[in-house]
Amino acid sequence: MEWKKLLCEDRIRPNYKRETEAMDLRTEYEKDYHRIIGSASFRRLQDKTQVFPLDRSDFIRTRLTHSLEVSSFCKSLGQNISQKIQKEGKDDSFLPEYQGYICDILQCAGLLHDIGNPPFGHFGETAIRDWFKGALRRKIFLGADGQERPLGEVLTPQMQQDFCCFEGNTQALRLVTKLHYLVDTNGMNLTKALLGTIIKYPGSSLEIKSSRHIKHKKMGYFYGDTEIFRDIQESLGCRGNRHPLAFVLEAADDIAYRTADIEDAVKKGCISYHRLLEELRRFEKGIPEGQKKESFQSLTDALERRYERAQKRGLQQAEMNAVQNWCVFVQGWMLNDASRCFVDHYEEIMEGSYGADGEDLLSGTSGEGLMEALGKIAYEYAFQSQPILKLEIAAQSIFDFLLEQFVDAVLYYDTGRELSAVQEKLVLLLPDNYKAVYRYFAEGKTEAERLYLRLLLVTDTVCGMTDSYAKRLYQELKGIPI
């Protein structure tokens, strides 16, 4: 892969210069930034869960604040990596101006990386997958040939897997290339360099775990978006590989959420400073000698020093101050590790072989063990806490109900078959722009493809909901007083 193609500023719909744009000195990537922050989809992230659903605290992160943090880390990584490539002479074809382009692209990618996520955090993805795994077997579709078959037998294997392996990251690509129907069905019409960066997993739902390579860990595009995916890959010259900047986006995301989950968990009282320190010491003891144990110990010692410092300053919330201060310190450490790793493995990344054994930009670094520890601690003390478990059980009920109602309503929508009065009303509740996108892409398609696109219409709708709206709509349709 080569940067000249990887930084492709073309858009799926070419921009036609107007006279009023003659004085617009922004780069195409800077224009992407303004399209994103001005979109309703980005604003809705303020009411989508990061970890704690429907939390009333101003401190706890939402998808919006998390995305802003990731965007900031992305830009920092872009600066560090670009400068190292130039200073260390890693690539003679890497021009000085590429640094600015890369930083702008990564900054935008950080804002977008969670924009397709459904309500109620990553549990929302699980809820959608679980519902469809059952529905594809149990729901019956009466075809134009008069035969009744389960939905799973009407759809192709890839169509089925798209729903059974549903991904918010995949939905993000669909949202920004189609569903943001402000001008036409090209969505936000962003640069292909940016679109390539947000595709973490350049493969279909049929390619998941076909190898140990990190690019096959999850799906990267829906069957319905195959043409767009191929266009992006061809324009960027990725040839089925991850865009190099996708590694950077992933690292920024990992650094942001691993540290933020701990900070938020301490703030919520899920884990205390002392228990956090105990857990880190326990992980430290389990690291074999010679496997970055000294680095892990120095990071853990840094937490203890910050607590002692906060106590000496007489702070009332010394524990919280220590954890917050330590998280900032750890973030800087990890950013340096990820930057160094990218440059050290530059040739492998550019040829597409890096990640063959599941590596990311923190693999083999001094902070790898800490990242693993933070993930396990957050899972045990935050994700498995009673408030989260109760909310996720409630969220499952919300997803089950909404998916059941809307899928039943769209099964025969746009087929000429008569719908019930309730089904017609439910179809009217679907966003007009999403229905317009469906009608455009369903034109001339087979019966199976049209059914598949109608099911996507439902997941598009549900993923576009905020936590509060999904809960409120569930209560309204169930007749539960709000």
XYZ file of C-alpha atoms in Angstrom:
482
model
C 0.000 0.000 0.000
C 1.170 3.543 -0.682
C 0.162 6.782 1.012
C -0.594 8.585 -2.244
C -3.582 6.260 -2.728
C -4.345 5.672 0.958
C -4.970 9.410 1.414
C -7.442 9.493 -1.477
C -9.598 12.606 -1.119
C -12.173 11.465 -3.690
C -15.770 10.974 -2.632
C -18.308 8.419 -3.836
C -20.279 11.276 -5.346
C -17.745 13.650 -6.941
C -17.872 17.220 -5.706
C -18.649 19.769 -8.356
C -16.963 23.074 -7.594
C -19.229 26.053 -7.258
C -18.128 29.652 -7.640
C -18.809 30.205 -3.921
C -16.230 27.520 -3.095
C -13.396 29.356 -4.811
C -12.398 30.992 -1.522
C -12.778 27.815 0.546
C -9.201 26.957 1.511
C -10.068 23.947 3.665
C -8.693 20.553 2.705
C -11.201 17.856 1.793
C -10.525 16.173 5.147
C -11.296 19.394 7.032
C -14.600 19.528 5.175
C -15.304 15.997 6.422
C -14.881 17.224 9.999
C -17.555 19.885 9.628
C -19.958 17.460 7.951
C -19.634 15.105 10.893
C -20.031 17.523 13.799
C -23.005 19.161 12.059
C -24.898 15.891 11.693
C -27.850 14.719 13.775
C -26.275 11.265 14.034
C -23.245 12.718 15.814
C -25.416 14.787 18.166
C -27.394 11.678 19.138
C -24.236 10.187 20.649
C -24.794 12.457 23.667
C -27.672 10.145 24.695
C -26.053 6.797 23.929
C -24.394 4.618 26.515
C -20.673 4.085 26.897
C -20.888 1.770 29.928
C -23.601 3.004 32.297
C -27.000 3.255 30.537
C -29.283 6.199 31.282
C -26.927 7.508 33.955
C -27.915 10.803 35.554
C -24.390 11.868 36.463
C -22.725 14.634 34.479
C -19.359 12.921 35.027
C -20.047 9.525 33.442
C -19.088 9.262 29.788
C -21.548 8.982 26.930
C -20.686 7.834 23.401
C -20.247 11.510 22.529
C -17.632 12.288 25.174
C -15.893 8.974 24.454
C -15.784 9.779 20.732
C -14.284 13.200 21.434
C -11.575 11.566 23.548
C -10.822 9.000 20.853
C -10.668 11.774 18.258
C -8.124 13.629 20.388
C -5.984 10.511 20.882
C -6.196 9.760 17.156
C -4.789 13.161 16.295
C -1.968 12.782 18.820
C -1.062 9.371 17.442
C -1.170 10.752 13.896
C 1.281 13.499 14.824
C 3.656 11.166 16.666
C 3.671 8.490 13.988
C 4.047 10.918 11.066
C 6.992 12.660 12.701
C 8.702 9.368 13.537
C 8.268 8.107 9.954
C 9.965 11.237 8.641
C 12.692 11.542 11.282
C 13.636 7.875 11.066
C 13.484 7.778 7.272
C 11.013 4.900 7.196
C 9.505 5.887 3.847
C 10.996 8.269 1.263
C 7.573 8.630 -0.402
C 6.026 10.037 2.806
C 5.685 13.750 2.053
C 5.724 16.392 4.837
C 2.157 17.488 4.060
C 0.902 13.965 4.724
C 1.196 14.587 8.459
C -1.577 17.190 8.406
C -3.785 15.038 6.199
C -3.325 12.006 8.444
C -4.126 13.988 11.587
C -7.322 15.381 10.018
C -8.429 11.949 8.800
C -7.784 10.329 12.168
C -9.485 13.139 14.046
C -12.613 12.572 11.943
C -12.355 8.790 12.271
C -12.364 9.126 16.061
C -15.604 11.093 15.899
C -17.186 8.471 13.644
C -16.024 5.175 15.084
C -19.097 4.634 17.306
C -21.657 6.568 15.276
C -23.413 3.387 14.128
C -23.731 1.814 17.572
C -27.247 0.940 18.770
C -28.580 2.211 22.114
C -27.456 0.667 25.425
C -23.812 0.199 24.518
C -22.234 -2.931 23.133
C -25.001 -4.948 24.768
C -27.287 -3.491 22.092
C -25.264 -5.301 19.431
C -25.578 -8.561 21.361
C -29.324 -8.074 21.776
C -29.795 -7.559 18.018
C -27.711 -10.626 17.177
C -29.535 -12.847 19.658
C -32.973 -11.762 18.483
C -32.202 -12.442 14.825
C -30.632 -15.840 15.546
C -34.023 -16.931 16.809
C -36.184 -14.933 14.400
C -34.516 -16.279 11.249
C -35.639 -19.775 12.275
C -39.037 -18.973 13.740
C -40.484 -16.249 11.500
C -42.214 -17.431 8.314
C -42.258 -15.510 5.032
C -44.843 -16.118 2.314
C -43.096 -15.624 -1.013
C -44.492 -14.496 -4.333
C -44.466 -18.164 -5.389
C -46.969 -18.969 -2.634
C -44.465 -20.969 -0.570
C -43.993 -20.367 3.146
C -40.433 -20.579 4.389
C -38.480 -19.425 7.476
C -36.688 -16.137 6.906
C -33.351 -17.909 7.112
C -34.231 -20.060 4.110
C -35.231 -17.044 2.015
C -32.024 -15.116 2.698
C -28.579 -16.103 1.401
C -25.938 -17.255 3.938
C -24.234 -13.858 3.918
C -27.523 -12.036 4.434
C -28.274 -14.257 7.430
C -24.823 -13.780 8.928
C -25.091 -10.006 8.581
C -27.812 -10.069 11.242
C -26.424 -12.897 13.380
C -23.034 -11.127 13.553
C -24.415 -7.590 13.652
C -21.792 -4.909 14.327
C -22.062 -1.239 15.245
C -18.791 -0.567 13.412
C -20.314 -2.007 10.249
C -23.423 0.102 10.781
C -21.213 3.205 10.944
C -20.081 2.668 7.354
C -23.693 2.208 6.266
C -24.819 5.306 8.127
C -22.248 7.703 6.691
C -22.445 6.347 3.122
C -26.243 6.001 2.795
C -28.502 6.752 5.737
C -27.488 10.360 6.356
C -29.983 11.386 3.682
C -29.499 15.145 3.630
C -28.715 15.610 -0.066
C -28.993 12.162 -1.635
C -28.374 8.472 -0.963
C -24.596 8.998 -0.665
C -24.949 9.875 3.011
C -22.386 12.360 4.300
C -20.358 11.728 1.129
C -17.061 11.667 3.017
C -13.599 11.177 1.551
C -12.631 7.604 0.729
C -9.508 7.914 2.891
C -11.737 8.502 5.917
C -14.159 5.730 4.970
C -11.276 3.295 4.606
C -9.954 4.261 8.039
C -13.217 3.479 9.864
C -13.435 -0.008 8.296
C -11.606 -1.945 11.011
C -12.436 -5.339 9.556
C -12.213 -5.428 5.731
C -14.227 -8.596 5.223
C -17.808 -9.829 4.967
C -19.779 -11.648 7.670
C -18.793 -14.932 5.988
C -15.090 -14.229 6.535
C -15.226 -13.816 10.310
C -12.551 -15.876 12.054
C -11.525 -17.517 8.794
C -7.986 -16.902 10.039
C -6.220 -15.546 13.131
C -5.654 -12.234 11.345
C -7.150 -9.338 13.240
C -8.882 -8.105 10.081
C -11.186 -11.148 10.210
C -12.158 -10.754 13.868
C -15.502 -9.181 12.960
C -17.445 -8.179 9.865
C -16.682 -4.898 8.139
C -19.529 -4.353 5.690
C -23.060 -5.553 5.008
C -24.005 -7.488 1.890
C -26.119 -4.476 0.935
C -23.029 -2.243 1.008
C -20.704 -4.528 -0.955
C -20.419 -2.173 -3.920
C -19.393 0.741 -1.703
C -16.849 -1.391 0.144
C -15.233 -2.574 -3.094
C -15.125 0.975 -4.454
C -13.313 2.173 -1.315
C -10.851 -0.712 -1.360
C -10.077 -0.201 -5.048
C -9.585 3.551 -4.707
C -7.277 3.173 -1.696
C -5.318 0.209 -3.036
C -5.882 -1.800 0.143
C -6.454 -5.110 -1.685
C -8.431 -6.688 1.136
C -6.138 -5.322 3.853
C -6.780 -2.910 6.662
C -6.060 0.720 5.948
C -2.926 1.448 8.050
C -4.777 4.220 9.876
C -7.402 1.701 11.023
C -4.741 0.284 13.366
C -4.244 3.775 14.772
C -7.987 4.318 15.251
C -8.273 0.990 17.056
C -5.388 1.845 19.389
C -6.899 5.238 20.243
C -10.239 3.588 20.978
C -8.657 0.905 23.185
C -6.627 3.442 25.158
C -9.639 5.694 25.659
C -12.177 3.141 26.794
C -9.881 0.971 28.928
C -8.816 3.938 31.056
C -12.208 5.659 30.989
C -14.076 2.539 32.102
C -11.864 2.348 35.201
C -12.263 6.049 35.962
C -16.047 5.878 35.562
C -16.238 2.680 37.637
C -14.407 4.370 40.518
C -16.668 7.417 40.236
C -19.760 5.178 40.351
C -18.462 3.332 43.400
C -18.148 0.015 41.562
C -14.522 -0.272 42.663
C -12.445 1.690 45.160
C -8.933 2.991 44.724
C -7.629 0.434 47.217
C -9.338 -2.487 45.465
C -8.045 -1.265 42.101
C -4.504 -1.167 43.488
C -4.919 -4.660 44.964
C -6.141 -6.030 41.643
C -3.245 -4.439 39.754
C -0.766 -5.910 42.230
C -2.400 -9.313 41.781
C -2.017 -9.093 37.994
C 1.563 -7.935 38.471
C 2.426 -11.081 40.440
C 1.064 -13.249 37.636
C 3.395 -11.818 34.991
C 6.386 -14.100 34.330
C 9.823 -12.564 34.804
C 11.164 -11.014 31.620
C 7.702 -10.339 30.152
C 7.440 -6.592 30.800
C 6.907 -7.197 34.540
C 9.099 -4.249 35.457
C 7.062 -1.912 33.251
C 3.792 -3.149 34.750
C 5.162 -2.617 38.257
C 6.287 0.928 37.442
C 2.802 1.749 36.128
C 1.168 0.338 39.265
C 3.649 2.201 41.484
C 2.650 5.393 39.665
C -0.942 4.956 40.896
C 0.211 4.561 44.499
C 2.446 7.638 44.268
C -0.436 9.730 43.000
C -2.612 8.683 45.909
C 0.114 9.580 48.417
C 0.543 12.946 46.705
C -3.219 13.636 46.837
C -3.252 12.801 50.551
C -0.367 15.164 51.263
C -2.298 17.911 49.472
C -5.205 17.259 51.848
C -7.710 16.546 49.098
C -11.077 15.273 50.316
C -11.411 12.922 47.345
C -7.806 11.747 47.267
C -8.743 8.350 45.812
C -10.684 9.790 42.886
C -7.994 12.381 42.226
C -5.310 9.699 42.191
C -7.211 7.502 39.743
C -8.017 10.390 37.393
C -4.426 11.646 37.458
C -3.103 8.123 36.913
C -5.423 7.503 33.948
C -4.032 10.572 32.195
C -0.496 9.331 32.873
C -1.329 5.850 31.545
C -2.906 7.314 28.417
C 0.292 9.180 27.581
C 2.324 6.020 28.166
C 0.072 3.994 25.870
C 0.094 6.624 23.141
C 3.889 6.475 23.077
C 3.807 2.664 22.993
C 1.323 2.572 20.107
C 3.291 5.157 18.114
C 6.523 3.231 18.591
C 4.862 -0.053 17.616
C 3.454 1.416 14.380
C 6.854 2.664 13.294
C 8.675 -0.501 14.367
C 6.268 -2.611 12.289
C 5.859 -0.065 9.507
C 6.775 -2.361 6.618
C 4.450 -5.143 7.832
C 1.576 -2.714 8.287
C 2.041 -1.225 4.826
C 2.171 -4.633 3.147
C -0.871 -5.882 5.106
C 0.819 -8.708 6.989
C 0.777 -7.111 10.443
C -1.988 -8.549 12.613
C -1.687 -12.051 11.159
C -1.588 -13.445 14.702
C -4.136 -11.006 16.065
C -1.643 -8.262 16.951
C -2.653 -4.656 17.478
C -0.516 -1.591 18.149
C -0.181 -2.392 21.840
C 0.886 -6.007 21.333
C 4.353 -6.660 22.692
C 4.618 -3.197 24.247
C 5.326 -2.342 27.868
C 1.667 -1.445 28.383
C 0.124 -4.582 26.867
C -0.265 -6.328 30.223
C -1.812 -3.277 31.840
C -4.387 -2.965 29.051
C -5.382 -6.581 29.595
C -5.596 -6.046 33.350
C -7.733 -2.922 33.022
C -10.133 -4.750 30.723
C -10.581 -7.645 33.133
C -10.962 -5.364 36.147
C -13.596 -3.231 34.394
C -15.491 -6.337 33.315
C -15.564 -7.802 36.812
C -16.340 -4.673 38.784
C -18.341 -2.516 36.331
C -19.857 -4.626 33.574
C -20.903 -7.346 36.006
C -22.254 -4.951 38.641
C -25.919 -5.312 39.600
C -27.075 -1.942 38.177
C -25.561 -2.768 34.774
C -26.945 -6.315 34.765
C -30.453 -5.073 35.597
C -30.327 -2.415 32.896
C -29.088 -4.904 30.301
C -31.914 -7.308 31.135
C -34.366 -4.417 30.731
C -32.631 -3.401 27.479
C -33.078 -6.920 26.106
C -36.829 -6.588 26.648
C -36.823 -3.269 24.811
C -34.885 -4.671 21.840
C -36.984 -7.841 21.671
C -40.210 -5.850 21.585
C -39.113 -3.198 19.090
C -37.509 -5.698 16.706
C -40.534 -8.003 16.876
C -42.983 -5.207 16.143
C -41.038 -3.495 13.366
C -39.899 -6.677 11.606
C -43.490 -7.952 11.521
C -44.535 -4.595 10.074
C -41.958 -4.576 7.247
C -42.096 -8.224 6.166
C -44.617 -7.393 3.442
C -44.085 -3.646 3.220
C -43.622 -2.577 -0.412
C -44.698 -6.015 -1.712
C -48.271 -5.189 -2.683
C -49.659 -7.294 0.149
C -52.107 -5.661 2.543
C -50.792 -4.715 5.967
C -52.826 -4.630 9.154
C -53.801 -1.255 10.604
C -51.158 -1.571 13.327
C -48.468 -2.594 10.823
C -49.254 0.444 8.683
C -48.898 2.679 11.735
C -45.582 1.073 12.651
C -44.281 1.636 9.119
C -45.228 5.301 9.469
C -43.021 5.463 12.581
C -39.982 4.428 10.553
C -37.834 7.457 9.542
C -38.811 8.833 6.131
C -35.181 9.180 5.024
C -34.460 5.536 5.850
C -37.520 4.423 3.888
C -36.390 6.570 0.967
C -32.968 4.891 1.057
C -34.656 1.479 1.137
C -36.848 2.273 -1.885
C -33.882 3.572 -3.886
C -31.705 0.515 -3.325
C -34.560 -2.005 -3.509
C -35.423 -0.976 -7.056
C -34.944 -3.926 -9.415
C -33.726 -6.309 -6.702
C -34.812 -9.914 -6.168
C -37.431 -10.863 -3.593
C -34.731 -12.092 -1.181
C -32.683 -8.912 -1.560
C -35.712 -6.714 -0.980
C -36.621 -8.682 2.158
C -33.031 -8.343 3.364
C -33.107 -4.578 2.781
C -36.395 -4.304 4.702
C -34.795 -6.093 7.658
C -31.884 -3.661 7.418
C -34.459 -0.871 7.468
C -35.445 -2.090 10.928
C -31.891 -2.362 12.255
C -31.140 1.056 10.735
C -34.077 2.472 12.682
C -33.217 0.819 15.980
C -29.538 1.764 15.756
C -30.527 5.374 15.117
C -32.361 5.534 18.443
C -30.859 7.024 21.576
C -31.137 5.226 24.903
C -33.885 7.559 26.118
C -35.872 7.409 22.883
C -35.743 3.602 22.701
C -36.954 3.349 26.290
C -39.690 5.945 25.754
C -40.932 4.383 22.505
C -41.081 0.970 24.180
C -43.153 2.413 27.028
C -45.468 4.288 24.652
C -46.122 1.287 22.389
C -46.636 -0.993 25.402
C -49.000 1.511 27.014
C -46.751 1.906 30.060
C -47.154 5.301 31.798
C -44.001 7.389 31.456
